[in-house]
GROMACS .gro file of C-alpha atoms in nm:
model
  430
    1UNK     CA    1   8.402  -2.660  13.304
    2UNK     CA    2   8.551  -2.396  13.533
    3UNK     CA    3   8.360  -2.163  13.757
    4UNK     CA    4   8.316  -1.809  13.623
    5UNK     CA    5   8.585  -1.585  13.767
    6UNK     CA    6   8.374  -1.270  13.743
    7UNK     CA    7   8.010  -1.163  13.749
    8UNK     CA    8   7.870  -1.003  13.429
    9UNK     CA    9   7.739  -0.647  13.469
   10UNK     CA   10   7.488  -0.558  13.197
   11UNK     CA   11   7.476  -0.185  13.280
   12UNK     CA   12   7.759  -0.080  13.041
   13UNK     CA   13   7.579  -0.254  12.754
   14UNK     CA   14   7.232  -0.111  12.809
   15UNK     CA   15   7.282   0.219  12.626
   16UNK     CA   16   7.075   0.397  12.891
   17UNK     CA   17   7.094   0.470  13.264
   18UNK     CA   18   6.859   0.318  13.513
   19UNK     CA   19   6.623   0.574  13.668
   20UNK     CA   20   6.757   0.695  14.003
   21UNK     CA   21   6.588   0.603  14.328
   22UNK     CA   22   6.390   0.867  14.511
   23UNK     CA   23   6.405   0.918  14.889
   24UNK     CA   24   6.100   0.821  15.090
   25UNK     CA   25   5.880   1.124  15.172
   26UNK     CA   26   5.844   0.968  15.521
   27UNK     CA   27   6.219   0.942  15.581
   28UNK     CA   28   6.206   1.212  15.852
   29UNK     CA   29   6.005   0.977  16.076
   30UNK     CA   30   6.330   0.806  16.172
   31UNK     CA   31   6.691   0.906  16.208
   32UNK     CA   32   6.802   0.553  16.114
   33UNK     CA   33   6.865   0.427  15.768
   34UNK     CA   34   6.899   0.090  15.596
   35UNK     CA   35   7.269   0.014  15.584
   36UNK     CA   36   7.411  -0.141  15.271
   37UNK     CA   37   7.784  -0.229  15.253
   38UNK     CA   38   7.980   0.018  15.036
   39UNK     CA   39   8.105  -0.266  14.819
   40UNK     CA   40   7.747  -0.355  14.720
   41UNK     CA   41   7.667   0.010  14.649
   42UNK     CA   42   7.972   0.028  14.420
   43UNK     CA   43   7.853  -0.283  14.237
   44UNK     CA   44   7.507  -0.126  14.203
   45UNK     CA   45   7.655   0.175  14.026
   46UNK     CA   46   7.954   0.020  13.848
   47UNK     CA   47   8.006   0.060  13.473
   48UNK     CA   48   8.262  -0.219  13.457
   49UNK     CA   49   8.138  -0.508  13.244
   50UNK     CA   50   8.313  -0.772  13.460
   51UNK     CA   51   8.334  -0.763  13.840
   52UNK     CA   52   8.570  -1.016  13.996
   53UNK     CA   53   8.424  -1.275  14.231
   54UNK     CA   54   8.615  -1.263  14.563
   55UNK     CA   55   8.809  -1.586  14.641
   56UNK     CA   56   8.612  -1.641  14.960
   57UNK     CA   57   8.286  -1.634  14.762
   58UNK     CA   58   8.429  -1.848  14.480
   59UNK     CA   59   8.538  -2.110  14.731
   60UNK     CA   60   8.183  -2.140  14.857
   61UNK     CA   61   8.037  -2.146  14.502
   62UNK     CA   62   8.266  -2.440  14.429
   63UNK     CA   63   8.070  -2.651  14.678
   64UNK     CA   64   7.780  -2.676  14.431
   65UNK     CA   65   7.881  -2.490  14.114
   66UNK     CA   66   7.890  -2.531  13.821
   67UNK     CA   67   7.535  -2.652  13.823
   68UNK     CA   68   7.406  -2.903  13.567
   69UNK     CA   69   7.254  -2.817  13.230
   70UNK     CA   70   7.029  -3.090  13.091
   71UNK     CA   71   6.815  -3.143  12.788
   72UNK     CA   72   6.454  -3.233  12.875
   73UNK     CA   73   6.412  -3.487  12.600
   74UNK     CA   74   6.151  -3.699  12.781
   75UNK     CA   75   5.951  -3.386  12.866
   76UNK     CA   76   5.975  -3.274  12.504
   77UNK     CA   77   5.817  -3.604  12.395
   78UNK     CA   78   5.556  -3.581  12.665
   79UNK     CA   79   5.428  -3.239  12.549
   80UNK     CA   80   5.479  -3.328  12.184
   81UNK     CA   81   5.717  -3.052  12.079
   82UNK     CA   82   5.977  -3.056  11.802
   83UNK     CA   83   6.168  -2.777  11.978
   84UNK     CA   84   6.462  -2.856  12.203
   85UNK     CA   85   6.433  -2.763  12.572
   86UNK     CA   86   6.737  -2.730  12.796
   87UNK     CA   87   6.712  -2.654  13.168
   88UNK     CA   88   6.965  -2.516  13.411
   89UNK     CA   89   6.910  -2.667  13.754
   90UNK     CA   90   6.982  -2.449  14.055
   91UNK     CA   91   6.839  -2.664  14.334
   92UNK     CA   92   7.147  -2.864  14.430
   93UNK     CA   93   7.264  -2.662  14.729
   94UNK     CA   94   7.179  -2.638  15.096
   95UNK     CA   95   6.912  -2.371  15.044
   96UNK     CA   96   6.749  -2.563  14.759
   97UNK     CA   97   6.743  -2.267  14.522
   98UNK     CA   98   6.937  -2.014  14.314
   99UNK     CA   99   6.917  -1.752  14.589
  100UNK     CA  100   7.225  -1.886  14.763
  101UNK     CA  101   7.431  -1.738  14.473
  102UNK     CA  102   7.368  -1.382  14.591
  103UNK     CA  103   7.316  -1.463  14.960
  104UNK     CA  104   7.672  -1.593  14.990
  105UNK     CA  105   7.804  -1.283  14.813
  106UNK     CA  106   7.592  -1.035  15.007
  107UNK     CA  107   7.664  -1.183  15.349
  108UNK     CA  108   8.036  -1.188  15.269
  109UNK     CA  109   8.023  -0.812  15.207
  110UNK     CA  110   7.799  -0.751  15.512
  111UNK     CA  111   8.047  -0.933  15.734
  112UNK     CA  112   8.337  -0.727  15.595
  113UNK     CA  113   8.132  -0.414  15.668
  114UNK     CA  114   8.102  -0.513  16.033
  115UNK     CA  115   7.754  -0.663  16.052
  116UNK     CA  116   7.685  -0.906  16.333
  117UNK     CA  117   7.312  -0.963  16.277
  118UNK     CA  118   7.097  -0.942  15.967
  119UNK     CA  119   6.719  -0.911  15.944
  120UNK     CA  120   6.540  -1.032  15.637
  121UNK     CA  121   6.187  -1.073  15.499
  122UNK     CA  122   6.090  -1.381  15.302
  123UNK     CA  123   5.778  -1.502  15.124
  124UNK     CA  124   5.777  -1.874  15.057
  125UNK     CA  125   6.110  -1.907  15.237
  126UNK     CA  126   6.372  -1.940  14.964
  127UNK     CA  127   6.539  -1.607  15.038
  128UNK     CA  128   6.521  -1.653  15.412
  129UNK     CA  129   6.671  -2.004  15.384
  130UNK     CA  130   6.954  -1.875  15.160
  131UNK     CA  131   7.037  -1.588  15.399
  132UNK     CA  132   7.024  -1.824  15.702
  133UNK     CA  133   7.263  -2.062  15.523
  134UNK     CA  134   7.501  -1.781  15.427
  135UNK     CA  135   7.491  -1.633  15.779
  136UNK     CA  136   7.585  -1.973  15.917
  137UNK     CA  137   7.884  -1.982  15.681
  138UNK     CA  138   8.014  -1.639  15.783
  139UNK     CA  139   7.911  -1.645  16.150
  140UNK     CA  140   7.635  -1.384  16.155
  141UNK     CA  141   7.309  -1.398  16.353
  142UNK     CA  142   6.996  -1.399  16.138
  143UNK     CA  143   6.631  -1.300  16.202
  144UNK     CA  144   6.379  -1.395  15.937
  145UNK     CA  145   6.027  -1.250  15.909
  146UNK     CA  146   5.833  -1.507  15.705
  147UNK     CA  147   5.492  -1.449  15.546
  148UNK     CA  148   5.244  -1.603  15.787
  149UNK     CA  149   5.065  -1.832  15.540
  150UNK     CA  150   5.400  -1.971  15.422
  151UNK     CA  151   5.529  -2.005  15.783
  152UNK     CA  152   5.241  -2.241  15.854
  153UNK     CA  153   5.230  -2.415  15.515
  154UNK     CA  154   5.606  -2.476  15.477
  155UNK     CA  155   5.733  -2.621  15.805
  156UNK     CA  156   6.028  -2.778  15.629
  157UNK     CA  157   6.168  -2.441  15.528
  158UNK     CA  158   6.113  -2.299  15.875
  159UNK     CA  159   6.283  -2.603  16.032
  160UNK     CA  160   6.585  -2.571  15.804
  161UNK     CA  161   6.630  -2.204  15.883
  162UNK     CA  162   6.607  -2.275  16.256
  163UNK     CA  163   6.846  -2.567  16.216
  164UNK     CA  164   7.092  -2.319  16.058
  165UNK     CA  165   7.061  -2.095  16.365
  166UNK     CA  166   6.811  -1.836  16.238
  167UNK     CA  167   6.523  -1.697  16.438
  168UNK     CA  168   6.206  -1.725  16.225
  169UNK     CA  169   5.904  -1.509  16.302
  170UNK     CA  170   5.562  -1.537  16.130
  171UNK     CA  171   5.455  -1.206  15.974
  172UNK     CA  172   5.257  -1.003  16.063
  173UNK     CA  173   5.392  -1.025  16.416
  174UNK     CA  174   5.350  -0.826  16.737
  175UNK     CA  175   5.723  -0.741  16.748
  176UNK     CA  176   5.699  -0.436  16.523
  177UNK     CA  177   5.466  -0.143  16.467
  178UNK     CA  178   5.438  -0.253  16.100
  179UNK     CA  179   5.330  -0.601  16.204
  180UNK     CA  180   5.081  -0.486  16.464
  181UNK     CA  181   4.924  -0.237  16.222
  182UNK     CA  182   4.895  -0.502  15.946
  183UNK     CA  183   4.742  -0.753  16.187
  184UNK     CA  184   4.442  -0.524  16.245
  185UNK     CA  185   4.331  -0.577  15.884
  186UNK     CA  186   4.459  -0.936  15.856
  187UNK     CA  187   4.306  -1.129  16.145
  188UNK     CA  188   4.402  -1.462  15.993
  189UNK     CA  189   4.767  -1.364  15.984
  190UNK     CA  190   4.814  -1.454  15.617
  191UNK     CA  191   5.057  -1.168  15.568
  192UNK     CA  192   5.235  -1.046  15.257
  193UNK     CA  193   5.596  -1.018  15.149
  194UNK     CA  194   5.566  -0.638  15.159
  195UNK     CA  195   5.471  -0.656  15.529
  196UNK     CA  196   5.741  -0.910  15.610
  197UNK     CA  197   6.000  -0.681  15.453
  198UNK     CA  198   5.861  -0.381  15.643
  199UNK     CA  199   5.896  -0.572  15.970
  200UNK     CA  200   6.256  -0.668  15.889
  201UNK     CA  201   6.338  -0.307  15.801
  202UNK     CA  202   6.181  -0.175  16.120
  203UNK     CA  203   6.363  -0.436  16.333
  204UNK     CA  204   6.698  -0.338  16.181
  205UNK     CA  205   6.628   0.030  16.221
  206UNK     CA  206   6.528   0.002  16.587
  207UNK     CA  207   6.815  -0.231  16.684
  208UNK     CA  208   7.094  -0.071  16.480
  209UNK     CA  209   7.150  -0.397  16.293
  210UNK     CA  210   7.156  -0.456  15.919
  211UNK     CA  211   6.862  -0.529  15.691
  212UNK     CA  212   6.952  -0.761  15.405
  213UNK     CA  213   6.761  -0.604  15.118
  214UNK     CA  214   6.684  -0.909  14.914
  215UNK     CA  215   6.694  -1.046  14.562
  216UNK     CA  216   6.563  -0.754  14.356
  217UNK     CA  217   6.852  -0.512  14.377
  218UNK     CA  218   7.078  -0.468  14.076
  219UNK     CA  219   7.378  -0.614  14.261
  220UNK     CA  220   7.172  -0.923  14.337
  221UNK     CA  221   7.100  -0.976  13.969
  222UNK     CA  222   7.473  -0.923  13.906
  223UNK     CA  223   7.564  -1.209  14.144
  224UNK     CA  224   7.311  -1.437  13.980
  225UNK     CA  225   7.476  -1.410  13.636
  226UNK     CA  226   7.691  -1.708  13.723
  227UNK     CA  227   7.381  -1.907  13.610
  228UNK     CA  228   7.371  -1.762  13.259
  229UNK     CA  229   7.749  -1.752  13.218
  230UNK     CA  230   7.773  -2.121  13.295
  231UNK     CA  231   7.475  -2.204  13.073
  232UNK     CA  232   7.632  -2.009  12.786
  233UNK     CA  233   7.952  -2.214  12.809
  234UNK     CA  234   7.767  -2.543  12.853
  235UNK     CA  235   7.548  -2.479  12.549
  236UNK     CA  236   7.851  -2.367  12.348
  237UNK     CA  237   8.014  -2.703  12.419
  238UNK     CA  238   7.702  -2.868  12.278
  239UNK     CA  239   7.731  -2.648  11.969
  240UNK     CA  240   7.405  -2.466  12.020
  241UNK     CA  241   7.262  -2.135  12.139
  242UNK     CA  242   6.911  -2.064  12.266
  243UNK     CA  243   6.650  -1.872  12.069
  244UNK     CA  244   6.447  -1.821  12.386
  245UNK     CA  245   6.540  -1.786  12.754
  246UNK     CA  246   6.268  -1.830  13.014
  247UNK     CA  247   6.257  -1.783  13.395
  248UNK     CA  248   6.000  -1.711  13.660
  249UNK     CA  249   5.986  -1.365  13.817
  250UNK     CA  250   5.940  -1.272  14.178
  251UNK     CA  251   6.178  -0.982  14.228
  252UNK     CA  252   6.373  -1.080  13.919
  253UNK     CA  253   6.699  -1.238  14.030
  254UNK     CA  254   6.678  -1.579  13.868
  255UNK     CA  255   6.539  -1.423  13.549
  256UNK     CA  256   6.823  -1.171  13.540
  257UNK     CA  257   7.075  -1.435  13.637
  258UNK     CA  258   7.009  -1.666  13.343
  259UNK     CA  259   6.904  -1.409  13.084
  260UNK     CA  260   7.135  -1.110  13.122
  261UNK     CA  261   7.451  -1.274  12.981
  262UNK     CA  262   7.259  -1.381  12.668
  263UNK     CA  263   7.080  -1.043  12.644
  264UNK     CA  264   7.416  -0.866  12.683
  265UNK     CA  265   7.547  -1.051  12.377
  266UNK     CA  266   7.241  -0.928  12.182
  267UNK     CA  267   7.290  -0.567  12.307
  268UNK     CA  268   7.652  -0.576  12.182
  269UNK     CA  269   7.531  -0.666  11.832
  270UNK     CA  270   7.526  -1.045  11.864
  271UNK     CA  271   7.257  -1.300  11.800
  272UNK     CA  272   6.906  -1.188  11.909
  273UNK     CA  273   6.748  -1.377  12.196
  274UNK     CA  274   6.389  -1.378  12.315
  275UNK     CA  275   6.351  -1.342  12.694
  276UNK     CA  276   6.026  -1.440  12.865
  277UNK     CA  277   5.938  -1.362  13.226
  278UNK     CA  278   5.685  -1.610  13.367
  279UNK     CA  279   5.466  -1.483  13.648
  280UNK     CA  280   5.154  -1.604  13.834
  281UNK     CA  281   4.816  -1.456  13.746
  282UNK     CA  282   4.782  -1.417  14.125
  283UNK     CA  283   5.063  -1.159  14.122
  284UNK     CA  284   5.083  -1.020  13.768
  285UNK     CA  285   5.317  -0.724  13.820
  286UNK     CA  286   5.449  -0.710  13.464
  287UNK     CA  287   5.141  -0.811  13.267
  288UNK     CA  288   4.898  -0.600  13.472
  289UNK     CA  289   5.106  -0.367  13.689
  290UNK     CA  290   5.191   0.001  13.637
  291UNK     CA  291   5.534   0.144  13.559
  292UNK     CA  292   5.576   0.402  13.830
  293UNK     CA  293   5.776   0.494  14.140
  294UNK     CA  294   5.677   0.282  14.437
  295UNK     CA  295   5.806   0.175  14.775
  296UNK     CA  296   5.992  -0.152  14.790
  297UNK     CA  297   5.800  -0.253  15.105
  298UNK     CA  298   5.504  -0.150  15.317
  299UNK     CA  299   5.708   0.048  15.570
  300UNK     CA  300   5.721   0.348  15.334
  301UNK     CA  301   6.070   0.422  15.468
  302UNK     CA  302   6.285   0.269  15.196
  303UNK     CA  303   6.364   0.461  14.879
  304UNK     CA  304   6.112   0.457  14.595
  305UNK     CA  305   6.219   0.279  14.276
  306UNK     CA  306   6.078   0.306  13.923
  307UNK     CA  307   5.931  -0.040  13.865
  308UNK     CA  308   5.634  -0.236  13.739
  309UNK     CA  309   5.423  -0.264  14.051
  310UNK     CA  310   5.087  -0.375  14.182
  311UNK     CA  311   5.125  -0.133  14.477
  312UNK     CA  312   5.332  -0.176  14.789
  313UNK     CA  313   5.026  -0.279  14.989
  314UNK     CA  314   4.945  -0.565  14.750
  315UNK     CA  315   4.898  -0.907  14.906
  316UNK     CA  316   4.871  -1.226  14.699
  317UNK     CA  317   4.586  -1.464  14.785
  318UNK     CA  318   4.666  -1.691  15.083
  319UNK     CA  319   4.641  -2.003  14.866
  320UNK     CA  320   4.917  -1.878  14.635
  321UNK     CA  321   5.199  -2.107  14.751
  322UNK     CA  322   5.489  -1.994  14.542
  323UNK     CA  323   5.746  -1.730  14.631
  324UNK     CA  324   5.651  -1.509  14.333
  325UNK     CA  325   5.436  -1.285  14.552
  326UNK     CA  326   5.645  -0.966  14.559
  327UNK     CA  327   5.444  -0.665  14.448
  328UNK     CA  328   5.704  -0.521  14.215
  329UNK     CA  329   5.973  -0.621  13.967
  330UNK     CA  330   6.336  -0.521  14.006
  331UNK     CA  331   6.407  -0.180  13.856
  332UNK     CA  332   6.653  -0.334  13.607
  333UNK     CA  333   6.404  -0.594  13.492
  334UNK     CA  334   6.132  -0.331  13.480
  335UNK     CA  335   6.345  -0.102  13.262
  336UNK     CA  336   6.420  -0.388  13.020
  337UNK     CA  337   6.052  -0.480  12.998
  338UNK     CA  338   5.948  -0.115  12.956
  339UNK     CA  339   6.189  -0.084  12.664
  340UNK     CA  340   6.054  -0.403  12.505
  341UNK     CA  341   6.375  -0.597  12.551
  342UNK     CA  342   6.184  -0.886  12.712
  343UNK     CA  343   5.832  -1.025  12.724
  344UNK     CA  344   5.607  -1.151  13.003
  345UNK     CA  345   5.342  -1.423  13.041
  346UNK     CA  346   5.108  -1.501  13.328
  347UNK     CA  347   4.931  -1.826  13.410
  348UNK     CA  348   4.741  -1.971  13.701
  349UNK     CA  349   4.902  -2.170  13.978
  350UNK     CA  350   4.697  -2.476  13.881
  351UNK     CA  351   4.823  -2.458  13.520
  352UNK     CA  352   5.181  -2.427  13.638
  353UNK     CA  353   5.152  -2.718  13.882
  354UNK     CA  354   4.995  -2.938  13.617
  355UNK     CA  355   5.295  -2.880  13.390
  356UNK     CA  356   5.531  -2.925  13.681
  357UNK     CA  357   5.376  -3.268  13.750
  358UNK     CA  358   5.436  -3.366  13.387
  359UNK     CA  359   5.796  -3.242  13.411
  360UNK     CA  360   5.859  -3.431  13.736
  361UNK     CA  361   5.726  -3.755  13.594
  362UNK     CA  362   5.920  -3.709  13.270
  363UNK     CA  363   6.252  -3.579  13.402
  364UNK     CA  364   6.265  -3.724  13.757
  365UNK     CA  365   6.299  -3.382  13.917
  366UNK     CA  366   6.034  -3.205  14.125
  367UNK     CA  367   6.063  -2.830  14.051
  368UNK     CA  368   5.997  -2.553  14.304
  369UNK     CA  369   5.653  -2.393  14.263
  370UNK     CA  370   5.831  -2.082  14.134
  371UNK     CA  371   6.006  -2.284  13.864
  372UNK     CA  372   5.675  -2.443  13.767
  373UNK     CA  373   5.564  -2.116  13.615
  374UNK     CA  374   5.884  -2.099  13.405
  375UNK     CA  375   5.851  -2.459  13.289
  376UNK     CA  376   5.484  -2.398  13.188
  377UNK     CA  377   5.581  -2.087  12.992
  378UNK     CA  378   5.861  -2.278  12.825
  379UNK     CA  379   5.625  -2.557  12.715
  380UNK     CA  380   5.383  -2.298  12.575
  381UNK     CA  381   5.657  -2.113  12.386
  382UNK     CA  382   5.790  -2.439  12.245
  383UNK     CA  383   5.450  -2.541  12.114
  384UNK     CA  384   5.395  -2.192  11.972
  385UNK     CA  385   5.725  -2.217  11.787
  386UNK     CA  386   5.619  -2.553  11.645
  387UNK     CA  387   5.286  -2.412  11.534
  388UNK     CA  388   5.461  -2.128  11.356
  389UNK     CA  389   5.681  -2.380  11.171
  390UNK     CA  390   5.996  -2.265  11.353
  391UNK     CA  391   6.094  -2.519  11.619
  392UNK     CA  392   6.356  -2.358  11.835
  393UNK     CA  393   6.604  -2.402  12.119
  394UNK     CA  394   6.471  -2.296  12.457
  395UNK     CA  395   6.659  -2.251  12.785
  396UNK     CA  396   6.473  -2.242  13.114
  397UNK     CA  397   6.598  -2.179  13.467
  398UNK     CA  398   6.469  -2.442  13.709
  399UNK     CA  399   6.555  -2.217  14.001
  400UNK     CA  400   6.506  -2.472  14.281
  401UNK     CA  401   6.362  -2.804  14.389
  402UNK     CA  402   6.013  -2.859  14.526
  403UNK     CA  403   6.092  -3.096  14.810
  404UNK     CA  404   6.013  -2.827  15.071
  405UNK     CA  405   5.678  -2.764  14.897
  406UNK     CA  406   5.514  -3.109  14.907
  407UNK     CA  407   5.212  -2.973  15.093
  408UNK     CA  408   5.150  -2.739  14.796
  409UNK     CA  409   5.173  -3.022  14.547
  410UNK     CA  410   4.943  -3.229  14.768
  411UNK     CA  411   4.691  -2.943  14.766
  412UNK     CA  412   4.712  -2.940  14.387
  413UNK     CA  413   4.652  -3.315  14.365
  414UNK     CA  414   4.356  -3.286  14.598
  415UNK     CA  415   4.204  -3.008  14.388
  416UNK     CA  416   4.245  -2.737  14.650
  417UNK     CA  417   4.393  -2.500  14.389
  418UNK     CA  418   4.113  -2.547  14.141
  419UNK     CA  419   4.149  -2.677  13.793
  420UNK     CA  420   4.368  -2.544  13.510
  421UNK     CA  421   4.178  -2.322  13.271
  422UNK     CA  422   4.142  -2.423  12.910
  423UNK     CA  423   4.386  -2.155  12.800
  424UNK     CA  424   4.684  -1.985  12.955
  425UNK     CA  425   4.704  -1.609  12.945
  426UNK     CA  426   4.875  -1.502  12.627
  427UNK     CA  427   5.218  -1.343  12.620
  428UNK     CA  428   5.176  -0.979  12.714
  429UNK     CA  429   5.194  -0.773  12.390
  430UNK     CA  430   5.501  -0.560  12.337
   0.00000   0.00000   0.00000
């Protein structure tokens, strides 16, 4: 199959406008602002259904795209389902995850806007690795503030970022006011993604460089739609369409990437599709959060967005190893969830890892911890469909591989994460 020539923009098909951002009430504390390339701002606001992928970005995509779509037949037999499960695998690139799809695009636009150095905050390291890889491609310097617990637990990710030329700093650090303030209440230096983002923002503001916002902005979800567009064509060639699309949710980029093209078809009057966001019970922003305006990081300087949030000061437990630790959901995903256009389910890390172990043994692929939550939710949904007498077709995004996360899987095998509970949390009622 050919690469998609354009990204899919769901905004024209929504039938409603996304709530506008609000300026930070503390914005007067600094005369600097986060700089975003005009091209990305135009994409954020565009009402064009299709936005052309620049040739320079498409050339890089062609190094690993299109990505494979596979049927998990052995896993189906292992869990005893009559439903069909297909998975789209996004781990076959240098960064090891789907995040390179938007990192390549964003850094291309940052370079064209004149950026020479980018600062970025990262949780488990997927976003930081993707930005470091993209900066290496386009010749930009990169500084990564990485959540302290992940910095120590994931030396492989840190080593790869440094190999790619990035400077990697454990957060909270003593390089920023945000980091020094956070360290007073976090003597162990576990950190949180919100603090890491705040440090990256402050660094960019004080140096005059650019802060690379991350994977929750609407333009980031736009770039990720190459996942769903490819999956749609691949399934069409197999003569099938999914009843249910599942992905994990941190900020929302891989969920949006695989689900929005299918949801867009539904919004335009096509076949209905069920979309399930899978999140950890350690960071249950959709299933237990509030829909309100909140800061996107702990600096309180960035604009407020209307989102499902646990609060910008929220920190996931230190033993939560996955990257799904962001306190809020992307405003686009939040709006869809608020309007009951998608569902959410939460489960424990131990439950997700147990299912991931079954998947790895059955399919010969070790999923990223983030993907483990999606695979677990998919297995649960398949068995629920069987029990209702309606075996279906499920599509799940395996957003990355778990080879950088072997210490987490070892902790699971040694019982350091506790045991799976007898029941997963039910799907959050609509």
